[in-house]
């Protein structure tokens, strides 16, 4: 199978097309219609074999996850997904692999309403790079830079599942059989908080998606917003699977430093708390208050009212 046949067969076929796509796959460029009063949010994420994923990842999960991690970036800005391009680097043309990969990719694309409008296909060590484009009403995008002293800090969903799931997949940890599938799926099929992100427009003062773990991702918000934060580690939302599978200390470590949860962390002023509850209930998203923004420009973790030191729970080991 030649490159153009491969594109036609696996990637052009299922591309459900949005009405604002004037010209999709097949020409030198794609053409999309610029929407009035909207800004285009653009982000690119690359997954490289043996760096971001292991060769034994199910191709369907890889296809799904490649898009999900990009969608998560749109979510954190409050943007609505629209179009994507796909740069695929493959060692060979393995049709079974491509069938499964494209199934996972288009499952996510269809669910979130993204059209595949172009890409590039090259031979080399396996890598997937997606550039995602989303739309957001001009002036309403959420950024990392708006957190203010006194704002409350929230996260969506539960933290630490993905990292524990990876340990289960790699055979580094055993969990009760009833939690196996849940944890593995949380690692392979993260849920980008697309609707939650859009619901936070005009409510949150800042937002970021948690890809590396709360303890390091929150620092980006603090730096860009020129503020500090206090996080109560006892408030971190943990799934039953994490609570029942590891010690309290380990659970905190997974939640703070595990990474790849793709939940949102965001800040909301006191005056917007009521509106926030309504907005996220309408979006059917669970969220938890975990701390507060401070003026002292540093991150403080507390537990039972006392300072909590990350290194005590082997931060280096888990990072
Ligand atoms: P060019 O040589 O102009 O870069 P290509 O032969 O690389 O063109 O691509 C032909 C068409 O197929 C283009 O419209 C491109 O966007 C699209 N395309 C190439 N690879 C992919 C892919 N993996 N997924 C989606 N579209 C692709
Ligand atoms: Mg090309």
XYZ file of C-alpha atoms and ligand atoms in Angstrom:
347
model
C 0.000 0.000 0.000
C 1.396 3.372 -1.068
C 1.176 6.516 1.027
C -1.744 8.058 -0.848
C -3.679 4.773 -0.742
C -3.027 4.545 2.977
C -4.332 8.069 3.542
C -7.366 7.450 1.363
C -8.176 4.131 2.971
C -7.600 4.820 6.642
C -7.941 8.560 7.071
C -10.079 10.083 4.335
C -12.874 7.559 4.534
C -14.274 8.238 7.962
C -13.518 11.936 8.188
C -16.910 13.290 9.138
C -16.770 16.800 7.806
C -17.876 19.943 9.535
C -19.700 22.480 7.449
C -16.974 25.047 7.971
C -14.425 22.851 6.149
C -14.199 24.201 2.591
C -11.488 21.793 1.479
C -10.241 18.780 3.426
C -7.644 16.086 2.720
C -6.211 15.920 -0.791
C -4.831 19.312 -1.727
C -1.721 21.172 -0.645
C -3.597 22.893 2.156
C -6.951 22.500 3.824
C -9.303 25.455 3.815
C -11.593 26.279 6.702
C -14.007 29.131 7.135
C -13.027 31.735 9.705
C -15.932 32.278 12.100
C -16.890 35.864 12.958
C -16.149 36.985 16.521
C -14.313 33.746 17.301
C -10.648 33.217 18.006
C -8.941 30.039 16.843
C -7.162 28.102 19.611
C -4.274 26.026 18.215
C -2.165 23.405 19.951
C 0.173 20.579 18.952
C 1.157 17.469 20.896
C 3.427 14.640 19.791
C 3.577 11.100 21.142
C 6.805 9.215 20.421
C 7.165 5.457 20.858
C 9.292 4.465 23.870
C 9.132 8.063 25.106
C 5.400 8.750 25.518
C 4.033 5.268 24.979
C 5.289 1.691 25.014
C 5.224 -0.493 21.890
C 2.627 -2.766 23.539
C -0.075 -0.074 23.753
C -3.191 -1.246 21.892
C -3.216 0.755 18.609
C -6.836 1.739 19.216
C -5.895 3.264 22.569
C -2.997 5.098 20.947
C -5.286 6.571 18.279
C -7.782 7.687 20.897
C -5.183 9.039 23.297
C -3.250 10.962 20.622
C -6.348 13.048 20.037
C -7.525 13.113 23.656
C -4.321 14.772 24.904
C -4.749 17.493 22.269
C -8.425 17.948 23.114
C -7.403 18.394 26.732
C -5.380 21.473 25.746
C -8.421 22.949 24.010
C -10.530 22.131 27.071
C -8.223 24.043 29.385
C -8.643 27.157 27.218
C -12.430 26.805 27.083
C -12.346 26.199 23.327
C -14.705 24.082 21.276
C -12.915 21.455 19.117
C -13.089 21.981 15.358
C -10.318 20.649 13.093
C -7.114 18.645 13.286
C -4.144 17.648 11.176
C -2.288 14.381 11.753
C 1.432 13.860 11.177
C 2.104 10.134 11.278
C 5.561 8.612 11.314
C 5.475 4.841 10.890
C 8.194 2.200 10.553
C 6.088 0.189 8.077
C 2.590 -0.022 6.629
C 0.860 -2.468 8.962
C -2.773 -2.507 7.875
C -4.069 -4.197 11.021
C -2.323 -1.597 13.142
C -3.629 1.261 10.988
C -7.187 -0.064 11.098
C -7.147 -0.174 14.896
C -5.313 3.127 15.276
C -7.731 4.962 12.986
C -10.714 3.399 14.769
C -9.550 4.818 18.097
C -8.723 8.173 16.539
C -12.081 8.565 14.804
C -14.007 7.351 17.852
C -12.664 10.375 19.695
C -12.957 12.669 16.660
C -16.616 11.844 16.120
C -17.491 12.100 19.794
C -15.928 15.539 20.127
C -16.883 16.826 16.671
C -13.382 17.208 15.195
C -12.775 16.970 11.439
C -9.473 15.550 10.170
C -8.541 18.041 7.440
C -4.983 17.032 6.513
C -1.663 15.740 7.667
C 1.587 14.176 6.651
C 2.785 10.589 6.439
C 6.433 9.619 6.716
C 8.548 6.554 7.408
C 10.576 6.357 10.612
C 10.332 5.403 14.280
C 6.663 5.443 15.297
C 5.384 8.881 16.326
C 2.028 10.624 16.198
C 1.728 14.367 16.079
C -1.635 16.084 16.033
C -2.313 19.771 15.615
C -5.709 20.648 16.949
C -7.732 23.753 16.224
C -10.649 24.948 18.289
C -12.955 27.942 18.424
C -13.601 30.256 21.323
C -15.605 33.509 21.448
C -12.992 36.255 21.199
C -11.972 37.540 24.607
C -13.302 34.578 26.605
C -10.461 32.034 26.385
C -9.197 30.744 29.726
C -5.473 31.160 30.261
C -2.888 30.334 32.921
C -2.364 33.959 33.818
C -5.533 35.259 35.471
C -5.504 33.683 38.961
C -5.991 36.251 41.736
C -5.217 36.206 45.445
C -8.172 34.636 47.277
C -9.543 32.649 44.320
C -10.544 29.087 45.122
C -8.672 26.271 43.382
C -10.574 23.326 41.932
C -9.868 20.161 39.967
C -12.252 18.037 37.914
C -12.627 14.267 38.321
C -10.169 12.209 40.357
C -6.367 12.328 40.388
C -3.755 9.576 40.226
C -5.771 6.943 38.381
C -3.751 7.156 35.189
C -0.360 6.760 36.852
C -1.579 3.835 38.949
C -3.097 2.388 35.769
C 0.277 2.592 34.058
C 1.919 0.783 36.982
C -0.727 -1.935 36.667
C -0.159 -2.205 32.904
C 3.618 -2.446 33.372
C 3.201 -5.116 36.039
C 4.740 -2.914 38.736
C 1.679 -3.157 40.908
C -1.190 -5.525 41.483
C -4.668 -4.318 42.295
C -7.914 -6.048 43.086
C -9.370 -7.522 39.906
C -12.472 -5.319 40.177
C -10.295 -2.196 39.689
C -7.997 -3.484 36.944
C -10.021 -2.421 33.941
C -11.013 0.951 35.382
C -7.418 1.930 36.100
C -6.051 0.679 32.790
C -8.775 2.557 30.915
C -8.048 5.735 32.822
C -4.500 5.491 31.488
C -5.308 4.465 27.912
C -8.553 6.402 27.457
C -8.343 9.673 29.402
C -11.416 11.917 29.264
C -10.603 15.378 27.967
C -12.799 17.836 29.922
C -14.032 19.634 26.840
C -17.503 20.566 28.042
C -16.256 21.516 31.503
C -13.702 23.857 29.944
C -16.349 25.607 27.872
C -18.612 25.889 30.936
C -15.830 27.683 32.808
C -15.638 30.585 30.354
C -16.587 33.825 32.127
C -16.319 32.021 35.490
C -12.759 30.818 35.995
C -9.893 33.286 36.244
C -7.345 30.687 35.065
C -7.189 27.060 33.962
C -4.679 24.386 32.974
C -4.952 20.711 32.127
C -3.066 18.253 34.332
C -0.652 16.329 32.151
C 2.422 16.120 34.392
C 0.733 16.024 37.801
C -0.845 18.741 39.944
C 2.322 19.511 41.909
C 4.208 20.590 38.812
C 1.387 21.796 36.543
C 0.015 24.242 39.117
C 3.403 25.969 39.150
C 2.763 27.135 35.570
C -0.408 28.886 36.702
C 1.300 30.429 39.731
C 4.198 31.705 37.659
C 2.072 33.138 34.869
C -0.398 34.671 37.335
C 2.308 35.964 39.715
C 0.616 34.400 42.746
C 1.040 31.507 45.183
C -1.241 28.733 46.391
C -2.026 26.554 49.330
C -3.231 23.044 48.565
C -4.723 20.773 51.233
C -3.626 17.287 50.221
C -6.423 15.726 52.257
C -8.885 17.335 49.827
C -7.371 15.765 46.685
C -10.122 13.772 44.950
C -9.227 10.059 44.822
C -11.137 7.273 43.139
C -12.273 4.265 45.131
C -9.808 2.250 43.040
C -6.848 4.356 44.211
C -8.078 4.492 47.832
C -8.500 0.743 48.038
C -5.326 -0.210 46.155
C -2.487 1.773 47.732
C -1.527 3.364 51.051
C -2.625 6.924 51.876
C 0.891 8.223 51.306
C 1.126 6.510 47.946
C -2.292 7.764 46.935
C -1.243 11.342 47.631
C 1.908 10.780 45.661
C 0.023 9.405 42.644
C -2.454 12.277 42.827
C 0.177 15.031 43.080
C 2.910 13.710 40.837
C 1.513 10.858 38.771
C 0.587 12.713 35.621
C -1.526 11.994 32.554
C -4.831 12.489 34.337
C -5.891 15.186 31.850
C -8.242 16.677 34.419
C -8.601 20.454 34.626
C -7.283 22.626 37.420
C -8.895 26.056 37.584
C -9.368 29.062 39.830
C -12.648 30.795 40.626
C -13.332 33.958 42.658
C -15.500 33.642 45.774
C -18.298 35.616 44.071
C -18.604 33.034 41.280
C -18.826 29.904 43.440
C -22.579 29.537 43.073
C -22.486 30.054 39.317
C -19.671 27.514 39.067
C -21.685 24.848 40.833
C -24.615 25.364 38.476
C -22.415 25.418 35.353
C -20.514 22.229 36.147
C -23.603 20.397 37.341
C -25.158 21.181 33.945
C -22.049 19.806 32.264
C -22.282 16.680 34.480
C -18.713 17.099 35.694
C -17.516 16.239 39.190
C -15.203 18.826 40.689
C -13.499 19.372 44.027
C -12.116 22.403 45.826
C -8.510 21.626 46.810
C -7.047 24.940 47.892
C -6.805 28.684 47.524
C -4.686 31.230 45.690
C -2.362 33.275 47.908
C -0.266 36.384 47.388
C 3.073 34.905 48.524
C 4.179 33.508 45.118
C 4.903 29.998 46.333
C 3.193 26.646 46.477
C 2.442 25.360 49.961
C 1.054 21.892 50.586
C -0.678 21.263 53.880
C -2.075 18.220 55.621
C -4.005 18.391 58.913
C -3.050 22.045 59.091
C 0.685 21.305 58.940
C 3.217 21.720 56.154
C 3.368 18.667 53.926
C 6.681 17.871 52.271
C 6.583 16.165 48.891
C 10.054 14.681 49.274
C 8.815 12.746 52.313
C 6.643 10.666 50.033
C 9.440 9.981 47.581
C 8.655 12.658 45.022
C 11.935 11.924 43.224
C 11.116 8.266 43.054
C 7.756 8.857 41.461
C 8.641 11.800 39.266
P 2.364 17.264 0.118
O 3.413 16.534 -0.639
O 1.786 18.457 -0.591
O 2.749 17.535 1.525
P 1.113 14.810 0.833
O 1.297 13.799 -0.216
O 1.993 14.786 2.034
O 1.131 16.246 0.165
O -0.391 14.756 1.314
C -1.458 14.703 0.419
C -2.724 15.098 1.102
O -3.006 14.133 2.092
C -2.659 16.439 1.803
O -3.926 17.054 1.690
C -2.371 16.080 3.243
O -2.907 17.035 4.120
C -3.082 14.736 3.368
N -2.449 13.823 4.343
C -1.208 13.283 4.301
N -0.990 12.457 5.350
C -2.117 12.477 6.088
C -2.518 11.839 7.286
N -1.731 11.013 7.980
N -3.777 12.103 7.739
C -4.571 12.959 7.082
N -4.271 13.562 5.944
C -3.054 13.338 5.438
Mg 3.436 15.903 2.878
